[in-house]
Amino acid sequence: MSFKSAVLLVIFLQSFAIMTLASDPDPVRDFCIAGAASAINSLQCKNSSTVTVEDFVFSGIKLPGNFSETGLSSKPVNVNVFPGLNTLGMSFVRADFEIGGVNAPHFHPRATEVAFVLEGKIYSGFVDTDNKIFAKVLEKGEVMVFPRGLVHFQMNVGDTTATILGSFNSQNPGLQRIPNAVFGSGIKEELLEKAFGLSSNEIAKLRWKFSPHELS
Amino acid sequence: MSFKSAVLLVIFLQSFAIMTLASDPDPVRDFCIAGAASAINSLQCKNSSTVTVEDFVFSGIKLPGNFSETGLSSKPVNVNVFPGLNTLGMSFVRADFEIGGVNAPHFHPRATEVAFVLEGKIYSGFVDTDNKIFAKVLEKGEVMVFPRGLVHFQMNVGDTTATILGSFNSQNPGLQRIPNAVFGSGIKEELLEKAFGLSSNEIAKLRWKFSPHELS
Amino acid sequence: MSFKSAVLLVIFLQSFAIMTLASDPDPVRDFCIAGAASAINSLQCKNSSTVTVEDFVFSGIKLPGNFSETGLSSKPVNVNVFPGLNTLGMSFVRADFEIGGVNAPHFHPRATEVAFVLEGKIYSGFVDTDNKIFAKVLEKGEVMVFPRGLVHFQMNVGDTTATILGSFNSQNPGLQRIPNAVFGSGIKEELLEKAFGLSSNEIAKLRWKFSPHELS
Amino acid sequence: MSFKSAVLLVIFLQSFAIMTLASDPDPVRDFCIAGAASAINSLQCKNSSTVTVEDFVFSGIKLPGNFSETGLSSKPVNVNVFPGLNTLGMSFVRADFEIGGVNAPHFHPRATEVAFVLEGKIYSGFVDTDNKIFAKVLEKGEVMVFPRGLVHFQMNVGDTTATILGSFNSQNPGLQRIPNAVFGSGIKEELLEKAFGLSSNEIAKLRWKFSPHELS
Amino acid sequence: MSFKSAVLLVIFLQSFAIMTLASDPDPVRDFCIAGAASAINSLQCKNSSTVTVEDFVFSGIKLPGNFSETGLSSKPVNVNVFPGLNTLGMSFVRADFEIGGVNAPHFHPRATEVAFVLEGKIYSGFVDTDNKIFAKVLEKGEVMVFPRGLVHFQMNVGDTTATILGSFNSQNPGLQRIPNAVFGSGIKEELLEKAFGLSSNEIAKLRWKFSPHELS
Amino acid sequence: MSFKSAVLLVIFLQSFAIMTLASDPDPVRDFCIAGAASAINSLQCKNSSTVTVEDFVFSGIKLPGNFSETGLSSKPVNVNVFPGLNTLGMSFVRADFEIGGVNAPHFHPRATEVAFVLEGKIYSGFVDTDNKIFAKVLEKGEVMVFPRGLVHFQMNVGDTTATILGSFNSQNPGLQRIPNAVFGSGIKEELLEKAFGLSSNEIAKLRWKFSPHELS
């Protein structure tokens, strides 16, 4: 085989970058039901003799909750809400969308998400670290995966309400909604002006909109 | 505080065993689409310039598949079927049950499962390493978690077909169905007789039933 | 190089599927001796100034224990028995077999096992998730590895007693013996009948045999 | 001890939430120098007999690079730039700031960052998942930690240039700058309008500003 | 409860430092037999259709090997020697000692070790990061654990040969023998003089003794 | 392509051993500030409502500390000193060297280290598990990586004082200095004599030098 052939071959093989990976670590017990929610630190285990099947079953997402200003109702179910998830490395969420409803750009610092469309038509996508977008309209029964930590978003583009069931590979994936984290947390005004190339007035408007006082 | 009080306190505190945990490890890239399924080793990444949104969307579980002898249709979607899951630490499954249909006792060697009831009434449970059972009938919209590696099972006890959506925190959780793994794999007959306290005839019947030739 | 050559080459290379892997995570301290066994939660560390060499030495498997009905004596040594293992990611077991003694099909939800034959001749094997069996007779001094979470089994096929030393890469690997987990835990009878294709009578017999009342 | 005392005690103890944790996983070799950067897949190891000390030394951050429009020069050094980091779980960055220079709100999907101030006065902070901000002005010689995956930012508030050295606990932490990821990636206009409460005009201006064509 | 009582209680509770932990991560397949040892990169998997039970059995430590100058015969069995261990997170070693034989101070950078005494009386111990020693004479049948990465050592103090079986929670734990790594690797002489407070002559003698030319 | 070509190709490809990897695991919360240092177990989290930005900032390494006998001042900043690092998987160190100052051969059992030269000229290196040395003189602004758990060392070979900033991918990497761990911990004299091939007198001198009484 000539040198040229070898080079061609290497180029050919390069079209498959060798994988990196996600290993999946273990709990060190069968389970560890987190202690009673708010009153007691949720990271302690319930006495195993008092554990029942109810500790492993969650019944709180049969129905959607209230809708936000953007037409979204989101019920995240992590270890703080469902103590049976403790140490098991998973959690989930139910999201309902009004017609035209939007789940603003956000990300989960500690998990990949797998999203199933239960009802409706959802424009859904994420952005990778090269700022490349991967988005399309999902139909009922389709599934999309959002890689760990990347910004993603959804919008109901059908003419009925829509529902998504999301799963995470962390018991507590975390959530940062971009508008709120950036404009509603109190980051210095000059910094935001320079970062977004907006005027003092424009930033002030955004900060006012997403600041907590807005909620009252 | 008296010594007796201290003892009582320790007993009180012991009702909360301090947690162990499930840490959630990371990929080392945004994503790594596995190379084309069977032809090419699925553990190499697709050239990133050819990756599109279709690589992150799965459309193959809109409908149930064929039903088995026990009334189950199971469509597992792991990295071998959906290459976009590669390195992301998650996978999922759609399971449909005929009336009375059964998902035989089985376990996943490498993952916790979170199961959502999409339709129907499902008797669902698992067994822990003390042989304690946690089982109940789940209604539509309820969710149950099966801790990593523990034997679990399901049966449609309603009067309509039923459907479950399961999620796993591994890109390839694996599956061992007890009847097949134990009686259908060719384990020495004397060993099985002694282990189950069954006669040579009884074991032979079970081995015949679950051996692969059964499928032809 | 022609296209045909390239194809041949890729086929040739495919005979080596690129590895996945087992990373090995760390403790965050030198050690953490679990608090006094049953009385105190074993997941707290002993005050390090009171730790001695005895905390790292285990002397309880010099001799076999009592033999079970199937001719097995098993002494698992995990963090609950040997608190010095806490956070160190390992544990072990001594198993002795009478002539013809059997270690029933079982698995460890949270660990790989490496088994050393100290004495005797042991038929030993495991089943993978394709139901393929890997089994053979091991001689004294031979070592077999059982991959994490897969069903495995052993039987003394020599004419003397036999002994095995097993090691695990978890401080608490867990153990599910198939006959006990499936027939001795109280799984609904109809489910087991359908799953194993056995009659109501046959299942009742197995359930009676492996239920806890059996032990009294 | 009275019930009231017990309650007080529990409240007292609750002021210390029991830790979760960051375990630190291992490579499975001493090292694995990634193959020559762009030409060869960076996830293969260099033949160990040709590895020299130069493979473990990086000399490219002695000086700052060019400054961006916001007055920032950032030189990230991950496994793609410094192949010796492969499998070792770390990488780093040099960031220089002009007077008033800004590092726009951003996050790293796969790493915690520890930032050392080498020169100057830097307003520096992050936002947690409750939208609470933690920010202050750091002096030369001070160090701040940004927890994994959380939005953080910096601004040179002194009257000289400033320099930071950041370290990450991933060989490839990734980076998403909020303005670019959200407004420069092509997310549907209506979605952004609704998410940020901005007019079609305002969104168009932001999209134009952060779109790649801007760079030409 | 008085303030004093609370203080006493906290002191009492402090005697149990809350645990850190060792999570145990997973392979993402049942197994992955490493390709044929030296000829082919051992980190690729063998085609699974050609895998047999022999791939999971190791027969090479039935007998000790040759003894070194210090009276030690050590046969480490890691993934390079036993490809079936690949991705399974474990390996092992057989060590035989002549009377008075010594296993010099050494450590394994990537694993905890559990050591079983098969024969003889072994003075065995380790040093923690506070330079505290934990050492004692072990009898046949006793087991000692050496926490990950800490310096440990052994000496046959009985009047017969002695044998140890060690297990590791890494497929490739690595080994650094202190005398060889420090004096036999070519570290600058002045550095060693200052570090050990020895004369140029003394260091030269040690370097000569442990340098590779010694072996010829 | 002939068989010979295929063989050549495989040899060519072997020059790139397929990677192993370092996955980077996650915390399960945004952060968890360790409780007040010595008084309270540092592995419990501070109540989050009392956490301030000061918990994430460390100001104690603006200046070097006192110099040791070998001309080294080392200020390690791990979770015990800086509780804000808890669960975040990172820590760091400032090391200052007098002219000719030496950082004796040592290793960190639980972390890789990335070392930045802030000032001066430092002979710096490590030894791998084949006893191969990788060492060179680093200039100001250069960076060297020491793979996890391997013996490494440094010496100021310039004519000014020198300073290094090291980062670790563990909140508590641990440190074993070879001279102290081996000669200052009380390992049995005969063992050390045999291991190092030194006389009883020589070992006694080293033991005396590095024993704790030395410090008084």
Coordinates of C-alpha atoms in Angstrom, one line a residue, chain F:
Chain F
M1 CA -5.4 -4.7 -0.9
S2 CA -3.1 -7.6 -0.1
F3 CA -2.8 -9.3 3.2
K4 CA 0.6 -7.6 3.6
S5 CA -0.9 -4.2 3.1
A6 CA -3.5 -4.9 5.7
V7 CA -0.9 -5.9 8.2
L8 CA 1.1 -2.8 7.5
L9 CA -2.0 -0.7 7.9
V10 CA -2.8 -2.3 11.2
I11 CA 0.7 -1.6 12.4
F12 CA 0.4 1.9 11.2
L13 CA -2.9 2.4 13.1
Q14 CA -1.4 0.8 16.2
S15 CA 0.8 3.8 16.6
F16 CA -2.4 5.4 18.0
A17 CA -3.6 3.3 20.9
I18 CA -7.3 3.9 21.3
M19 CA -8.1 6.2 24.1
T20 CA -9.1 5.3 27.6
L21 CA -10.7 8.3 29.3
A22 CA -11.5 10.5 32.1
S23 CA -15.1 11.0 32.6
D24 CA -16.0 13.9 34.9
P25 CA -18.8 13.2 37.4
D26 CA -21.3 15.6 38.9
P27 CA -22.3 17.2 42.1
V28 CA -26.1 16.7 42.8
R29 CA -26.6 20.3 43.9
D30 CA -25.4 23.7 42.8
F31 CA -23.1 23.8 45.8
C32 CA -22.7 22.7 49.4
I33 CA -20.6 24.8 51.6
A34 CA -18.9 22.6 54.2
G35 CA -19.8 23.4 57.8
A36 CA -17.5 25.5 59.9
A37 CA -14.0 24.0 59.5
S38 CA -12.6 22.2 62.6
A39 CA -15.5 22.6 65.0
I40 CA -18.0 20.9 62.8
N41 CA -17.7 18.1 60.4
S42 CA -16.7 19.7 57.1
L43 CA -18.9 17.3 55.0
Q44 CA -22.2 18.8 56.0
C45 CA -23.6 21.7 54.0
K46 CA -24.1 25.2 55.5
N47 CA -27.7 26.3 55.4
S48 CA -28.1 27.8 52.0
S49 CA -29.9 31.0 53.1
T50 CA -26.7 32.0 55.0
V51 CA -24.4 31.4 52.1
T52 CA -22.7 34.5 50.7
V53 CA -20.2 35.3 48.0
E54 CA -17.5 35.1 50.6
D55 CA -18.1 31.4 50.8
F56 CA -16.8 31.0 47.2
V57 CA -13.8 33.3 47.5
F58 CA -10.4 32.5 49.0
S59 CA -7.9 35.2 49.9
G60 CA -5.3 33.3 51.8
I61 CA -2.6 32.8 49.1
K62 CA -1.7 36.3 48.2
L63 CA 1.6 35.8 49.9
P64 CA 3.9 32.8 50.4
G65 CA 4.2 31.2 53.8
N66 CA 7.3 30.1 55.8
F67 CA 10.0 28.2 54.0
S68 CA 10.9 24.6 54.9
E69 CA 14.4 23.2 55.3
T70 CA 14.4 22.3 51.6
G71 CA 13.5 25.9 50.6
L72 CA 9.9 25.3 49.9
S73 CA 6.7 27.1 51.1
S74 CA 3.6 25.2 50.2
K75 CA 0.0 26.4 50.9
P76 CA -2.4 23.7 49.8
V77 CA -6.0 24.9 49.6
N78 CA -8.4 21.9 49.8
V79 CA -11.9 21.6 51.1
N80 CA -10.6 21.5 54.7
V81 CA -9.2 25.1 54.3
F82 CA -11.8 26.4 51.8
P83 CA -15.2 24.9 52.5
G84 CA -16.7 26.3 49.4
L85 CA -14.9 23.7 47.3
N86 CA -17.1 20.9 48.9
T87 CA -18.7 18.7 46.2
L88 CA -17.2 20.7 43.4
G89 CA -14.3 18.4 42.5
M90 CA -11.5 20.9 42.6
S91 CA -8.8 22.4 44.8
F92 CA -5.4 24.2 44.4
V93 CA -2.0 25.0 45.9
R94 CA 0.5 27.9 45.9
A95 CA 4.1 26.8 46.1
D96 CA 7.1 29.2 46.5
F97 CA 10.7 28.2 46.1
E98 CA 13.9 29.8 47.5
I99 CA 16.8 29.7 45.1
G100 CA 17.7 26.0 44.9
G101 CA 14.6 25.2 46.8
V102 CA 13.2 21.7 46.3
N103 CA 9.7 20.1 46.4
A104 CA 10.7 16.5 47.3
P105 CA 9.3 13.6 45.3
H106 CA 5.7 13.2 46.2
F107 CA 2.3 12.3 44.8
H108 CA -1.4 13.0 45.2
P109 CA -3.4 9.7 45.7
R110 CA -6.6 11.2 44.3
A111 CA -5.9 13.8 41.6
T112 CA -4.2 15.0 38.5
E113 CA -2.3 18.3 38.9
V114 CA -1.9 21.2 36.5
A115 CA 1.0 23.4 37.5
F116 CA 1.4 27.0 36.2
V117 CA 4.8 28.8 36.6
L118 CA 4.0 32.3 37.9
E119 CA 7.6 33.3 38.4
G120 CA 11.1 31.8 38.0
K121 CA 12.7 28.8 36.4
I122 CA 11.6 25.4 37.7
Y123 CA 13.1 22.0 36.9
S124 CA 9.9 19.9 37.0
G125 CA 9.0 16.4 36.2
F126 CA 7.2 13.1 37.0
V127 CA 7.9 9.3 36.7
D128 CA 5.5 6.9 35.1
T129 CA 4.7 3.3 36.1
D130 CA 7.4 2.1 33.8
N131 CA 9.9 4.2 35.8
K132 CA 10.4 6.5 32.7
I133 CA 11.1 10.1 33.7
F134 CA 9.5 13.2 32.0
A135 CA 11.3 16.3 33.2
K136 CA 12.5 19.7 32.0
V137 CA 13.1 23.2 33.1
L138 CA 9.9 25.3 32.9
E139 CA 9.9 29.1 32.3
K140 CA 7.5 31.7 33.6
G141 CA 4.1 31.2 31.9
E142 CA 4.5 27.6 31.1
V143 CA 2.2 24.9 32.3
M144 CA 2.9 21.2 33.1
V145 CA 0.5 18.4 33.9
F146 CA 1.2 15.6 36.3
P147 CA -1.1 12.6 35.7
R148 CA -3.1 11.3 38.6
G149 CA -1.2 9.4 41.3
L150 CA 2.3 9.6 39.8
V151 CA 5.4 10.6 41.7
H152 CA 6.5 14.1 40.7
F153 CA 9.0 16.8 42.0
Q154 CA 10.3 20.3 41.4
M155 CA 13.5 22.4 42.0
N156 CA 14.1 26.1 41.6
V157 CA 17.0 26.2 39.1
G158 CA 16.9 29.9 38.4
D159 CA 18.6 32.7 40.3
T160 CA 15.4 34.3 41.7
T161 CA 12.7 32.9 43.9
A162 CA 10.0 31.0 41.9
T163 CA 6.3 30.5 42.3
I164 CA 3.9 27.8 41.1
L165 CA 0.1 27.7 41.1
G166 CA -1.2 24.1 41.0
S167 CA -4.8 23.0 40.4
F168 CA -6.2 19.5 41.2
N169 CA -9.4 17.7 40.0
S170 CA -10.3 16.6 43.5
Q171 CA -11.6 18.6 46.5
N172 CA -9.1 16.7 48.6
P173 CA -6.3 15.3 46.5
G174 CA -4.1 14.1 49.4
L175 CA -0.3 14.3 49.5
Q176 CA 2.4 11.7 50.3
R177 CA 5.9 13.1 50.5
I178 CA 8.2 10.1 49.8
P179 CA 10.9 10.8 52.4
N180 CA 8.4 11.3 55.2
A181 CA 6.0 8.6 54.3
V182 CA 8.7 6.0 53.9
F183 CA 11.3 7.0 56.5
G184 CA 9.2 9.0 58.9
S185 CA 6.2 6.8 59.5
G186 CA 7.7 3.9 61.5
I187 CA 7.9 1.1 58.9
K188 CA 9.9 -1.8 60.3
E189 CA 13.6 -1.3 60.0
E190 CA 14.5 -4.7 58.5
L191 CA 11.9 -4.1 55.8
L192 CA 13.4 -0.8 54.8
E193 CA 17.0 -2.2 54.9
K194 CA 16.1 -5.0 52.5
A195 CA 13.9 -2.7 50.3
F196 CA 16.6 0.0 49.8
G197 CA 19.7 -2.2 50.2
L198 CA 20.9 0.1 52.9
S199 CA 22.7 -0.8 56.2
S200 CA 21.0 -0.6 59.5
N201 CA 22.9 2.6 60.3
E202 CA 21.9 4.3 57.1
I203 CA 18.2 3.5 57.6
A204 CA 18.4 4.6 61.2
K205 CA 19.8 8.0 60.1
L206 CA 17.0 8.5 57.6
R207 CA 14.4 7.4 60.0
W208 CA 15.7 9.8 62.6
K209 CA 15.8 12.6 60.1
F210 CA 12.2 12.2 58.9
S211 CA 10.5 11.2 62.1
P212 CA 8.1 13.6 63.7
H213 CA 10.3 14.1 66.7
E214 CA 12.5 16.0 64.2
L215 CA 9.9 18.7 64.3
S216 CA 10.2 19.5 68.0

